[in-house]
Coordinates of C-alpha atoms and ligand atoms in Angstrom, one line a residue:
M1 CA 112.7 117.3 105.0
I2 CA 111.4 116.8 101.5
E3 CA 108.4 118.6 100.0
L4 CA 105.6 116.4 98.8
K5 CA 105.3 118.2 95.5
H6 CA 102.8 116.0 93.7
S7 CA 100.2 116.9 96.3
G8 CA 100.4 120.6 95.2
L9 CA 100.3 121.5 98.9
P10 CA 102.9 122.7 101.3
L11 CA 103.4 119.3 102.9
F12 CA 106.8 118.2 104.2
L13 CA 108.1 114.7 105.0
D14 CA 110.9 113.9 107.4
E15 CA 113.0 111.4 105.6
T16 CA 114.0 109.5 108.8
S17 CA 110.8 109.5 110.9
H18 CA 108.4 109.6 107.9
I19 CA 106.4 112.1 109.9
M20 CA 104.6 114.7 107.7
T21 CA 104.2 118.4 108.7
P22 CA 102.0 121.0 107.0
G23 CA 103.4 124.4 106.1
G24 CA 102.0 127.9 105.7
S25 CA 98.3 128.1 106.5
L26 CA 97.5 124.5 105.6
R27 CA 95.6 122.8 108.5
M28 CA 95.0 119.2 109.5
G29 CA 92.0 117.8 111.4
G30 CA 93.5 114.7 112.9
Y31 CA 96.3 112.2 113.0
S32 CA 96.4 108.5 113.9
R33 CA 99.0 105.8 113.7
K34 CA 98.6 102.1 113.2
E35 CA 101.3 99.8 114.5
A36 CA 102.1 96.3 113.2
G37 CA 100.4 94.7 116.3
A38 CA 97.0 96.2 115.2
M39 CA 97.3 94.4 111.8
K40 CA 96.9 91.0 113.6
G41 CA 94.4 88.9 111.7
L42 CA 95.1 90.7 108.3
L43 CA 98.6 89.5 107.4
M44 CA 99.8 86.6 105.3
D45 CA 102.4 85.3 107.9
E46 CA 102.1 86.5 111.4
S47 CA 105.0 84.5 112.9
S48 CA 107.2 87.6 113.4
L49 CA 104.3 89.8 114.5
E50 CA 105.1 89.6 118.2
S51 CA 108.7 90.8 117.7
Q52 CA 107.6 93.6 115.3
A53 CA 104.3 94.6 117.1
G54 CA 105.4 98.1 118.0
E55 CA 106.7 98.9 114.5
P56 CA 104.9 101.8 112.7
F57 CA 102.7 100.4 109.9
Y58 CA 100.9 103.4 108.6
D59 CA 99.9 107.0 109.6
V60 CA 96.7 108.8 108.6
Y61 CA 96.4 112.6 108.5
R62 CA 92.8 113.6 108.1
D63 CA 90.9 116.6 107.0
I64 CA 93.7 118.5 105.3
A65 CA 92.7 121.9 103.9
F66 CA 93.4 125.5 103.6
E67 CA 90.9 127.6 105.7
K68 CA 89.7 129.2 102.4
D69 CA 88.8 125.9 100.9
K70 CA 87.0 124.3 103.9
A71 CA 83.5 125.6 102.9
L72 CA 83.8 124.1 99.4
L73 CA 84.8 120.7 100.8
E74 CA 82.0 120.8 103.3
E75 CA 79.4 121.9 100.7
H76 CA 80.3 118.8 98.7
Q77 CA 80.8 116.6 101.8
Y78 CA 84.3 115.6 100.7
R79 CA 87.4 115.1 102.8
Y80 CA 91.0 115.2 101.8
D81 CA 93.4 112.9 103.8
I82 CA 96.9 111.7 103.4
T83 CA 98.1 108.2 104.4
I84 CA 101.8 107.2 104.7
V85 CA 102.5 103.4 104.5
M86 CA 105.9 102.7 106.0
P87 CA 108.6 100.9 104.0
G88 CA 109.5 97.4 104.9
L89 CA 108.1 93.9 105.2
I90 CA 106.4 91.7 107.7
G91 CA 106.6 88.0 107.1
G92 CA 107.7 88.7 103.5
E93 CA 104.6 90.8 102.8
C94 CA 104.7 94.5 101.9
K95 CA 103.2 96.9 104.4
K96 CA 99.7 97.8 103.6
T97 CA 96.5 99.4 105.0
S98 CA 93.8 97.3 106.6
G99 CA 91.5 97.1 103.6
H100 CA 87.7 97.8 103.6
Y101 CA 84.5 98.0 101.6
H102 CA 82.5 101.2 101.1
G103 CA 78.8 101.2 102.0
W104 CA 75.8 101.4 99.7
T105 CA 74.3 104.5 98.2
P106 CA 70.8 105.3 99.4
E107 CA 69.4 103.5 96.2
K108 CA 71.4 100.4 97.2
T109 CA 72.4 99.9 93.6
T110 CA 76.1 100.4 94.2
T111 CA 78.7 101.6 96.7
Y112 CA 80.7 104.8 96.8
A113 CA 83.9 105.4 94.8
E114 CA 87.1 107.1 96.0
V115 CA 90.1 109.0 94.6
Y116 CA 93.6 107.8 95.5
E117 CA 96.6 109.9 94.3
V118 CA 100.1 108.6 94.8
V119 CA 102.1 111.6 96.1
K120 CA 105.4 109.7 96.8
G121 CA 106.6 106.2 96.2
T122 CA 104.8 103.3 94.4
A123 CA 101.5 101.8 95.3
L124 CA 99.7 98.6 94.5
Y125 CA 96.0 98.7 95.2
V126 CA 94.2 95.4 95.7
L127 CA 90.6 95.9 94.4
Q128 CA 88.0 93.2 94.8
K129 CA 84.4 93.4 93.8
S130 CA 81.7 92.0 96.1
M131 CA 78.0 92.8 95.9
N132 CA 77.2 90.9 99.1
F133 CA 80.1 92.0 101.3
D134 CA 77.6 92.9 104.0
D135 CA 75.9 89.4 104.1
K136 CA 74.9 88.5 107.6
D137 CA 76.9 85.3 107.2
P138 CA 80.4 86.3 106.2
E139 CA 80.9 82.8 104.8
N140 CA 78.6 83.7 102.0
V141 CA 80.6 86.7 100.8
R142 CA 81.5 86.2 97.2
V143 CA 84.3 88.0 95.4
D144 CA 83.4 88.5 91.7
D145 CA 86.5 90.3 90.4
L146 CA 90.1 90.8 91.7
I147 CA 92.3 93.5 90.2
L148 CA 95.8 94.4 91.2
V149 CA 96.5 98.0 90.1
T150 CA 100.1 99.4 90.2
V151 CA 100.1 103.2 90.5
P152 CA 103.4 105.1 90.2
E153 CA 104.2 108.4 91.8
G154 CA 102.2 111.3 90.5
R155 CA 99.3 109.1 89.1
T156 CA 95.8 108.7 90.4
L157 CA 93.4 105.7 90.8
L158 CA 89.7 106.0 91.0
V159 CA 88.5 103.1 93.1
P160 CA 85.4 101.9 91.2
P161 CA 82.0 101.6 92.9
G162 CA 81.5 98.1 94.3
Y163 CA 85.2 97.3 94.9
G164 CA 86.7 96.8 98.3
H165 CA 90.3 98.1 98.4
C166 CA 93.6 98.0 100.3
S167 CA 96.8 100.1 99.6
V168 CA 100.1 98.3 99.5
N169 CA 103.6 100.0 99.6
I170 CA 105.6 98.2 96.9
G171 CA 108.4 100.8 96.7
E172 CA 111.7 101.0 98.6
G173 CA 110.8 104.1 100.7
P174 CA 107.5 105.3 102.3
L175 CA 104.3 105.4 100.2
V176 CA 102.4 108.6 100.5
F177 CA 99.0 108.9 99.0
S178 CA 96.1 111.3 99.3
N179 CA 92.5 110.3 99.2
L180 CA 89.4 112.4 98.4
A181 CA 86.4 110.6 100.0
Y182 CA 82.7 111.2 100.3
V183 CA 82.2 111.8 104.1
P184 CA 78.7 110.2 104.5
C185 CA 80.0 106.9 103.0
P186 CA 80.1 104.1 105.6
I187 CA 83.2 102.0 105.9
H188 CA 83.1 98.2 106.4
Y189 CA 86.2 96.5 107.8
D190 CA 84.8 93.3 109.2
P191 CA 84.3 91.3 105.9
V192 CA 88.0 91.8 105.1
R193 CA 89.1 90.9 108.6
Y194 CA 86.9 87.8 108.6
C195 CA 88.9 86.5 105.6
H196 CA 92.2 87.5 107.1
G197 CA 92.9 90.3 104.6
M198 CA 92.1 90.9 101.0
G199 CA 92.0 88.3 98.2
A200 CA 95.7 88.7 97.4
Y201 CA 98.8 89.3 99.6
I202 CA 101.6 91.3 98.0
C203 CA 105.2 90.1 98.7
R204 CA 108.7 91.3 98.0
T205 CA 111.1 88.5 97.0
P206 CA 114.7 88.8 95.8
E207 CA 113.3 88.4 92.3
G208 CA 110.8 91.2 92.7
I209 CA 107.1 91.9 93.6
R210 CA 104.9 88.8 93.7
F211 CA 101.4 88.0 94.9
R212 CA 99.9 85.1 96.8
C213 CA 96.2 84.3 96.7
N214 CA 94.4 84.3 100.1
D215 CA 92.9 80.8 100.4
R216 CA 90.4 81.8 103.0
Y217 CA 88.3 83.1 100.2
K218 CA 86.1 80.5 98.5
E219 CA 86.2 80.5 94.7
L220 CA 88.4 83.5 94.2
P221 CA 88.4 84.7 90.6
K222 CA 91.7 84.7 88.7
A223 CA 93.5 88.0 89.4
R224 CA 93.7 90.6 86.7
F225 CA 96.4 93.3 86.4
A226 CA 95.9 96.9 85.6
A227 CA 97.6 100.3 85.3
V228 CA 95.7 103.7 85.4
K229 CA 95.0 106.3 82.8
D230 CA 93.7 109.9 83.1
E231 CA 90.2 111.1 82.7
P232 CA 90.1 114.9 82.4
E233 CA 86.3 114.9 82.7
F234 CA 86.7 113.5 86.2
G235 CA 89.5 116.1 87.0
I236 CA 92.2 113.4 86.8
R237 CA 95.2 114.6 84.7
E238 CA 98.8 113.8 85.3
G239 CA 100.6 116.9 86.7
L240 CA 97.4 118.3 88.1
P241 CA 97.2 117.6 91.9
V242 CA 93.8 116.3 93.0
Y243 CA 93.3 119.0 95.7
K244 CA 93.9 121.7 93.1
S245 CA 91.7 120.0 90.5
F246 CA 88.8 119.7 93.0
C247 CA 89.1 123.4 94.1
E248 CA 89.2 124.5 90.4
N249 CA 86.3 122.3 89.2
P250 CA 84.4 120.6 92.0
G251 CA 81.6 119.5 89.7
A252 CA 84.1 117.1 88.0
F253 CA 84.1 115.0 91.2
D254 CA 80.4 114.4 91.2
F255 CA 81.1 110.7 90.8
L256 CA 82.1 110.6 94.5
A257 CA 78.6 111.5 95.7
H258 CA 76.6 109.9 92.8
P259 CA 78.6 106.9 91.6
D260 CA 75.8 105.1 89.7
A261 CA 76.0 107.1 86.5
Y262 CA 79.8 106.9 86.3
T263 CA 80.7 103.3 87.0
D264 CA 81.5 102.2 83.4
R265 CA 83.7 105.2 82.8
I266 CA 85.6 104.7 86.0
M267 CA 86.2 101.1 85.1
Q268 CA 87.6 102.2 81.7
M269 CA 90.3 104.1 83.5
L270 CA 91.9 100.8 84.4
V271 CA 93.9 99.5 81.5
P272 CA 95.4 95.9 81.3
C273 CA 99.1 95.6 82.1
E274 CA 101.7 92.9 82.5
D275 CA 100.9 90.1 85.0
L276 CA 102.5 89.9 88.3
I277 CA 104.0 86.5 89.1
Q278 CA 102.1 84.3 91.6
L279 CA 103.9 82.6 94.4
Ligands
FE2_1 FE1 88.1 103.6 101.0

């Protein structure tokens, strides 16, 4: 067992099974597993899917909190979850989550943001902006921006309002990340599934991590590449776990419930970095 120290919580990971267990008085609300077979229709190359169908792809542990903090999370309508994306490849592609868009705020001016903190391993987040992701005809969905963000262990990404997202494990071992999400936010999976995944597939080759554009999207913009930086005003500081930061200063996370006023500053937390090579 290894302790997932970057979470700041008593969470322990079995190094063989990659199953996580809470310690002390920490509680979890739910657990679900997605196997490779359930990713059908979302992968770059599904020729080996049948033989790998039962392989674990990712596990989600929902509603993690100490009893004493539950009222604070409920008051703000936030939920803290952990996702573990398994190591390994399928058809040359790194294992990943399904990918989704968040729903609109009541004003319908933008969609909700989210906090992703890499607790163990290395993540690459595919972010794609679409302001008509919920068009009745999915053929009309337009992607206006495509950003591939690499996030190392211990660092945190704020998913900007308006951006669909998917989490990819680009490390050697399991990828463990936490998310702090606004509970009333609707989640839309269908527009991603219609296009057979996000705008970019992330692959591991003998030469390193590469990306391939998904040609089911019409007029995909040129991918941009980014790293993350801290924003103490949003409670995001290296070395300060997100759970602890929220409990100490919940007001800093107002951008989750009211994203409109914060979009520009969230975008500024993405800083350009070296390009990935395209396949
Ligand atoms: Fe999300």
